[in-house]
């Protein structure tokens, strides 16, 4: 026994440690699943974004290449020895070699215009005046090294301006070729050619520093799949933004996936944790039942040992003829009979409980009068009452409507209730048995004046092996199966058993059975 008692805590600790490991593994698995799914989602998003970045760079490079190539074509037409050729050659070639250039100036370091040429309907001196008044100071031409090709992008009087300028030296003199880019032509002809492709898998727009749309439409709903990049050399005040056409669906799908994966991970974790908690509760319940069964075996052993010891002792005294008088002989014989009946009742309870646990309990229902059956059972129980026991009183209706009953089971039910009442009642107390009929139901009550039932034990008092606090504090012993048999028998008859407090003290056990006609 000591080794078994010592092993129990270690077994319990091992069980709880195992449950803790399972819970930790569940948390780890859920976290790993969440991180892995998030990593895969980020990898997919990164792939889409990287392909979009390549597309943006390709489009920006094409715009800048078109502008710079047009600039270079004009610069090749400038003859430092004869600037007048620029006015005669470039306007005829402009549409073909430099469609993005609107005006050309040749100026010195001081900003004095040496030659001005404008294509289209613009006044000849429009760009020259604009350059002298607003743009020259921004370019710092005197600081530019010869051969340097640069660009200036800004706003003049609220209008976007792009200027390209090249510094050259000829016969010891520095001069600068300044080109005005036709941004209206870029918006009207260049951007649509690059972006307005119905088969394209992306949407484009161009915005300024204030995020105002210069070309295209606002790209909403793209979320993290929107890629925006500044023009590096020419239109550096503008940004080009690209979003896959399916970006809103990808963004919504990403959000949906995040919630779905979070819900799946959370649900999996919850299921595992519920399973762990359930296993813990089952293990705890099993441990409690094992303890109750151990107590039940010890109690039954004591309950069997006591009447057997008395029967054997008085039987040996009678057999050896060591009885001083006839009165003593009768007392010994009464004790043997009483203990035999007690032993018989205990064994019947154990056998009925074994059949109930094994699912083999069967009932033989016949039409019977509960009042008459109760009277016979009470008389049969009276033989077990001695003079110093509580008084047994009855309040039974003369007769009740016959209903389907198992007579032996009802007698066992009543015996268990009376045993329970007499076990905890004090000398001089009264135990009352009542039978009444009302509203198509029969009620059998057993009232005692014992210690009563603790309110916290009211719901569990009919569980197998359970003994309430008042029973544990009493010297009276019991197996803890009597009231569970009462409950089973009551339910087998379609009824219920309840318990309530009595006044001034004690408890009232009530069994209610519906009246049922013969099938």
mmCIF file of N, CA and C in Angstrom, residues 285-350:
data_model
loop_
_atom_site.group_PDB
_atom_site.id
_atom_site.type_symbol
_atom_site.label_atom_id
_atom_site.label_comp_id
_atom_site.label_asym_id
_atom_site.label_seq_id
_atom_site.Cartn_x
_atom_site.Cartn_y
_atom_site.Cartn_z
ATOM 1 N N UNK A 285 -11.001 13.275 -13.580
ATOM 2 C CA UNK A 285 -12.182 12.512 -13.217
ATOM 3 C C UNK A 285 -11.832 11.043 -12.969
ATOM 4 N N UNK A 286 -10.957 10.518 -13.837
ATOM 5 C CA UNK A 286 -10.541 9.119 -13.655
ATOM 6 C C UNK A 286 -9.796 8.945 -12.333
ATOM 7 N N UNK A 287 -8.942 9.930 -12.039
ATOM 8 C CA UNK A 287 -8.214 9.851 -10.774
ATOM 9 C C UNK A 287 -9.174 9.927 -9.587
ATOM 10 N N UNK A 288 -10.190 10.810 -9.715
ATOM 11 C CA UNK A 288 -11.167 10.916 -8.624
ATOM 12 C C UNK A 288 -11.975 9.630 -8.481
ATOM 13 N N UNK A 289 -12.386 9.062 -9.643
ATOM 14 C CA UNK A 289 -13.140 7.800 -9.589
ATOM 15 C C UNK A 289 -12.304 6.671 -9.022
ATOM 16 N N UNK A 290 -11.013 6.664 -9.382
ATOM 17 C CA UNK A 290 -10.140 5.624 -8.806
ATOM 18 C C UNK A 290 -10.068 5.761 -7.292
ATOM 19 N N UNK A 291 -9.974 7.025 -6.839
ATOM 20 C CA UNK A 291 -9.970 7.231 -5.398
ATOM 21 C C UNK A 291 -11.286 6.816 -4.756
ATOM 22 N N UNK A 292 -12.414 7.149 -5.425
ATOM 23 C CA UNK A 292 -13.720 6.760 -4.897
ATOM 24 C C UNK A 292 -13.893 5.249 -4.900
ATOM 25 N N UNK A 293 -13.395 4.591 -5.951
ATOM 26 C CA UNK A 293 -13.502 3.135 -6.000
ATOM 27 C C UNK A 293 -12.674 2.491 -4.897
ATOM 28 N N UNK A 294 -11.478 3.056 -4.669
ATOM 29 C CA UNK A 294 -10.644 2.517 -3.582
ATOM 30 C C UNK A 294 -11.360 2.669 -2.247
ATOM 31 N N UNK A 295 -11.967 3.867 -2.050
ATOM 32 C CA UNK A 295 -12.722 4.082 -0.810
ATOM 33 C C UNK A 295 -13.938 3.165 -0.750
ATOM 34 N N UNK A 296 -14.575 2.969 -1.929
ATOM 35 C CA UNK A 296 -15.734 2.079 -1.993
ATOM 36 C C UNK A 296 -15.360 0.648 -1.609
ATOM 37 N N UNK A 297 -14.240 0.156 -2.126
ATOM 38 C CA UNK A 297 -13.796 -1.208 -1.804
ATOM 39 C C UNK A 297 -13.497 -1.335 -0.316
ATOM 40 N N UNK A 298 -12.821 -0.298 0.231
ATOM 41 C CA UNK A 298 -12.517 -0.357 1.670
ATOM 42 C C UNK A 298 -13.799 -0.324 2.495
ATOM 43 N N UNK A 299 -14.758 0.505 2.067
ATOM 44 C CA UNK A 299 -16.025 0.602 2.803
ATOM 45 C C UNK A 299 -16.808 -0.705 2.722
ATOM 46 N N UNK A 300 -16.897 -1.265 1.508
ATOM 47 C CA UNK A 300 -17.617 -2.531 1.343
ATOM 48 C C UNK A 300 -16.961 -3.628 2.165
ATOM 49 N N UNK A 301 -15.642 -3.659 2.160
ATOM 50 C CA UNK A 301 -14.938 -4.682 2.948
ATOM 51 C C UNK A 301 -15.292 -4.558 4.425
ATOM 52 N N UNK A 302 -15.338 -3.317 4.907
ATOM 53 C CA UNK A 302 -15.699 -3.119 6.314
ATOM 54 C C UNK A 302 -17.157 -3.487 6.559
ATOM 55 N N UNK A 303 -18.048 -3.079 5.621
ATOM 56 C CA UNK A 303 -19.467 -3.376 5.785
ATOM 57 C C UNK A 303 -19.718 -4.885 5.770
ATOM 58 N N UNK A 304 -18.956 -5.616 4.969
ATOM 59 C CA UNK A 304 -19.114 -7.080 4.951
ATOM 60 C C UNK A 304 -18.463 -7.726 6.171
ATOM 61 N N UNK A 305 -17.368 -7.153 6.581
ATOM 62 C CA UNK A 305 -16.610 -7.767 7.686
ATOM 63 C C UNK A 305 -17.371 -7.666 9.004
ATOM 64 N N UNK A 306 -18.036 -6.544 9.249
ATOM 65 C CA UNK A 306 -18.705 -6.348 10.541
ATOM 66 C C UNK A 306 -19.834 -7.352 10.771
ATOM 67 N N UNK A 307 -20.824 -7.504 9.855
ATOM 68 C CA UNK A 307 -21.869 -8.506 10.138
ATOM 69 C C UNK A 307 -21.348 -9.938 10.129
ATOM 70 N N UNK A 308 -20.368 -10.227 9.291
ATOM 71 C CA UNK A 308 -19.806 -11.585 9.284
ATOM 72 C C UNK A 308 -19.121 -11.901 10.611
ATOM 73 N N UNK A 309 -18.406 -10.898 11.150
ATOM 74 C CA UNK A 309 -17.733 -11.122 12.434
ATOM 75 C C UNK A 309 -18.753 -11.367 13.544
ATOM 76 N N UNK A 310 -19.842 -10.570 13.557
ATOM 77 C CA UNK A 310 -20.869 -10.748 14.580
ATOM 78 C C UNK A 310 -21.565 -12.108 14.430
ATOM 79 N N UNK A 311 -21.905 -12.466 13.183
ATOM 80 C CA UNK A 311 -22.571 -13.754 12.956
ATOM 81 C C UNK A 311 -21.673 -14.906 13.416
ATOM 82 N N UNK A 312 -20.392 -14.788 13.047
ATOM 83 C CA UNK A 312 -19.469 -15.871 13.430
ATOM 84 C C UNK A 312 -19.302 -15.943 14.945
ATOM 85 N N UNK A 313 -19.160 -14.769 15.607
ATOM 86 C CA UNK A 313 -18.945 -14.771 17.063
ATOM 87 C C UNK A 313 -20.140 -15.352 17.800
ATOM 88 N N UNK A 314 -21.369 -14.872 17.485
ATOM 89 C CA UNK A 314 -22.541 -15.376 18.195
ATOM 90 C C UNK A 314 -22.862 -16.807 17.777
ATOM 91 N N UNK A 315 -22.549 -17.151 16.526
ATOM 92 C CA UNK A 315 -22.758 -18.533 16.105
ATOM 93 C C UNK A 315 -21.849 -19.485 16.859
ATOM 94 N N UNK A 316 -20.575 -19.089 17.041
ATOM 95 C CA UNK A 316 -19.643 -19.936 17.788
ATOM 96 C C UNK A 316 -20.073 -20.064 19.251
ATOM 97 N N UNK A 317 -20.586 -18.970 19.839
ATOM 98 C CA UNK A 317 -21.036 -19.023 21.232
ATOM 99 C C UNK A 317 -22.230 -19.951 21.373
ATOM 100 N N UNK A 318 -23.161 -19.910 20.404
ATOM 101 C CA UNK A 318 -24.307 -20.814 20.464
ATOM 102 C C UNK A 318 -23.882 -22.252 20.201
ATOM 103 N N UNK A 319 -22.938 -22.441 19.286
ATOM 104 C CA UNK A 319 -22.500 -23.800 18.963
ATOM 105 C C UNK A 319 -21.752 -24.442 20.124
ATOM 106 N N UNK A 320 -20.999 -23.639 20.886
ATOM 107 C CA UNK A 320 -20.247 -24.182 22.028
ATOM 108 C C UNK A 320 -21.084 -24.228 23.296
ATOM 109 N N UNK A 321 -22.378 -23.856 23.196
ATOM 110 C CA UNK A 321 -23.299 -23.916 24.329
ATOM 111 C C UNK A 321 -22.802 -23.082 25.500
ATOM 112 N N UNK A 322 -22.258 -21.899 25.165
ATOM 113 C CA UNK A 322 -21.789 -20.997 26.225
ATOM 114 C C UNK A 322 -22.789 -19.879 26.432
ATOM 115 N N UNK A 323 -24.042 -20.222 26.545
ATOM 116 C CA UNK A 323 -25.114 -19.259 26.748
ATOM 117 C C UNK A 323 -25.687 -19.453 28.136
ATOM 118 N N UNK A 324 -25.723 -18.371 28.884
ATOM 119 C CA UNK A 324 -26.119 -18.477 30.297
ATOM 120 C C UNK A 324 -27.609 -18.616 30.490
ATOM 121 N N UNK A 325 -28.426 -18.124 29.547
ATOM 122 C CA UNK A 325 -29.872 -18.168 29.743
ATOM 123 C C UNK A 325 -30.574 -18.197 28.388
ATOM 124 N N UNK A 326 -31.881 -18.502 28.453
ATOM 125 C CA UNK A 326 -32.687 -18.516 27.231
ATOM 126 C C UNK A 326 -32.819 -17.121 26.623
ATOM 127 N N UNK A 327 -32.856 -16.078 27.483
ATOM 128 C CA UNK A 327 -32.965 -14.711 26.981
ATOM 129 C C UNK A 327 -31.727 -14.327 26.165
ATOM 130 N N UNK A 328 -30.554 -14.750 26.672
ATOM 131 C CA UNK A 328 -29.324 -14.469 25.945
ATOM 132 C C UNK A 328 -29.318 -15.190 24.600
ATOM 133 N N UNK A 329 -29.788 -16.488 24.628
ATOM 134 C CA UNK A 329 -29.836 -17.260 23.394
ATOM 135 C C UNK A 329 -30.704 -16.527 22.359
ATOM 136 N N UNK A 330 -31.880 -16.018 22.797
ATOM 137 C CA UNK A 330 -32.756 -15.304 21.873
ATOM 138 C C UNK A 330 -32.096 -14.021 21.359
ATOM 139 N N UNK A 331 -31.370 -13.321 22.243
ATOM 140 C CA UNK A 331 -30.686 -12.088 21.835
ATOM 141 C C UNK A 331 -29.627 -12.385 20.785
ATOM 142 N N UNK A 332 -28.877 -13.500 21.006
ATOM 143 C CA UNK A 332 -27.837 -13.858 20.037
ATOM 144 C C UNK A 332 -28.454 -14.222 18.696
ATOM 145 N N UNK A 333 -29.566 -14.994 18.777
ATOM 146 C CA UNK A 333 -30.220 -15.402 17.537
ATOM 147 C C UNK A 333 -30.788 -14.185 16.787
ATOM 148 N N UNK A 334 -31.377 -13.225 17.547
ATOM 149 C CA UNK A 334 -31.893 -11.997 16.911
ATOM 150 C C UNK A 334 -30.765 -11.213 16.241
ATOM 151 N N UNK A 335 -29.630 -11.163 16.912
ATOM 152 C CA UNK A 335 -28.481 -10.450 16.324
ATOM 153 C C UNK A 335 -28.019 -11.132 15.041
ATOM 154 N N UNK A 336 -27.963 -12.464 15.077
ATOM 155 C CA UNK A 336 -27.542 -13.194 13.866
ATOM 156 C C UNK A 336 -28.517 -12.939 12.728
ATOM 157 N N UNK A 337 -29.839 -12.982 13.038
ATOM 158 C CA UNK A 337 -30.833 -12.739 11.998
ATOM 159 C C UNK A 337 -30.718 -11.313 11.465
ATOM 160 N N UNK A 338 -30.582 -10.333 12.368
ATOM 161 C CA UNK A 338 -30.502 -8.942 11.937
ATOM 162 C C UNK A 338 -29.268 -8.686 11.075
ATOM 163 N N UNK A 339 -28.124 -9.216 11.479
ATOM 164 C CA UNK A 339 -26.903 -9.016 10.714
ATOM 165 C C UNK A 339 -26.949 -9.761 9.376
ATOM 166 N N UNK A 340 -27.644 -10.909 9.391
ATOM 167 C CA UNK A 340 -27.803 -11.642 8.117
ATOM 168 C C UNK A 340 -28.638 -10.836 7.133
ATOM 169 N N UNK A 341 -29.723 -10.233 7.663
ATOM 170 C CA UNK A 341 -30.537 -9.389 6.791
ATOM 171 C C UNK A 341 -29.749 -8.167 6.288
ATOM 172 N N UNK A 342 -28.957 -7.629 7.194
ATOM 173 C CA UNK A 342 -28.117 -6.490 6.788
ATOM 174 C C UNK A 342 -27.126 -6.922 5.710
ATOM 175 N N UNK A 343 -26.550 -8.106 5.898
ATOM 176 C CA UNK A 343 -25.594 -8.612 4.919
ATOM 177 C C UNK A 343 -26.291 -8.909 3.586
ATOM 178 N N UNK A 344 -27.506 -9.455 3.682
ATOM 179 C CA UNK A 344 -28.268 -9.740 2.462
ATOM 180 C C UNK A 344 -28.579 -8.460 1.699
ATOM 181 N N UNK A 345 -29.017 -7.414 2.418
ATOM 182 C CA UNK A 345 -29.318 -6.148 1.766
ATOM 183 C C UNK A 345 -28.088 -5.536 1.097
ATOM 184 N N UNK A 346 -26.942 -5.639 1.775
ATOM 185 C CA UNK A 346 -25.715 -5.093 1.201
ATOM 186 C C UNK A 346 -25.326 -5.835 -0.070
ATOM 187 N N UNK A 347 -25.428 -7.162 -0.022
ATOM 188 C CA UNK A 347 -25.061 -7.966 -1.199
ATOM 189 C C UNK A 347 -26.032 -7.704 -2.344
ATOM 190 N N UNK A 348 -27.339 -7.556 -2.014
ATOM 191 C CA UNK A 348 -28.304 -7.246 -3.075
ATOM 192 C C UNK A 348 -27.991 -5.895 -3.721
ATOM 193 N N UNK A 349 -27.605 -4.929 -2.885
ATOM 194 C CA UNK A 349 -27.221 -3.635 -3.437
ATOM 195 C C UNK A 349 -26.015 -3.761 -4.373
ATOM 196 N N UNK A 350 -25.025 -4.526 -3.939
ATOM 197 C CA UNK A 350 -23.827 -4.707 -4.762
ATOM 198 C C UNK A 350 -24.157 -5.414 -6.064
#
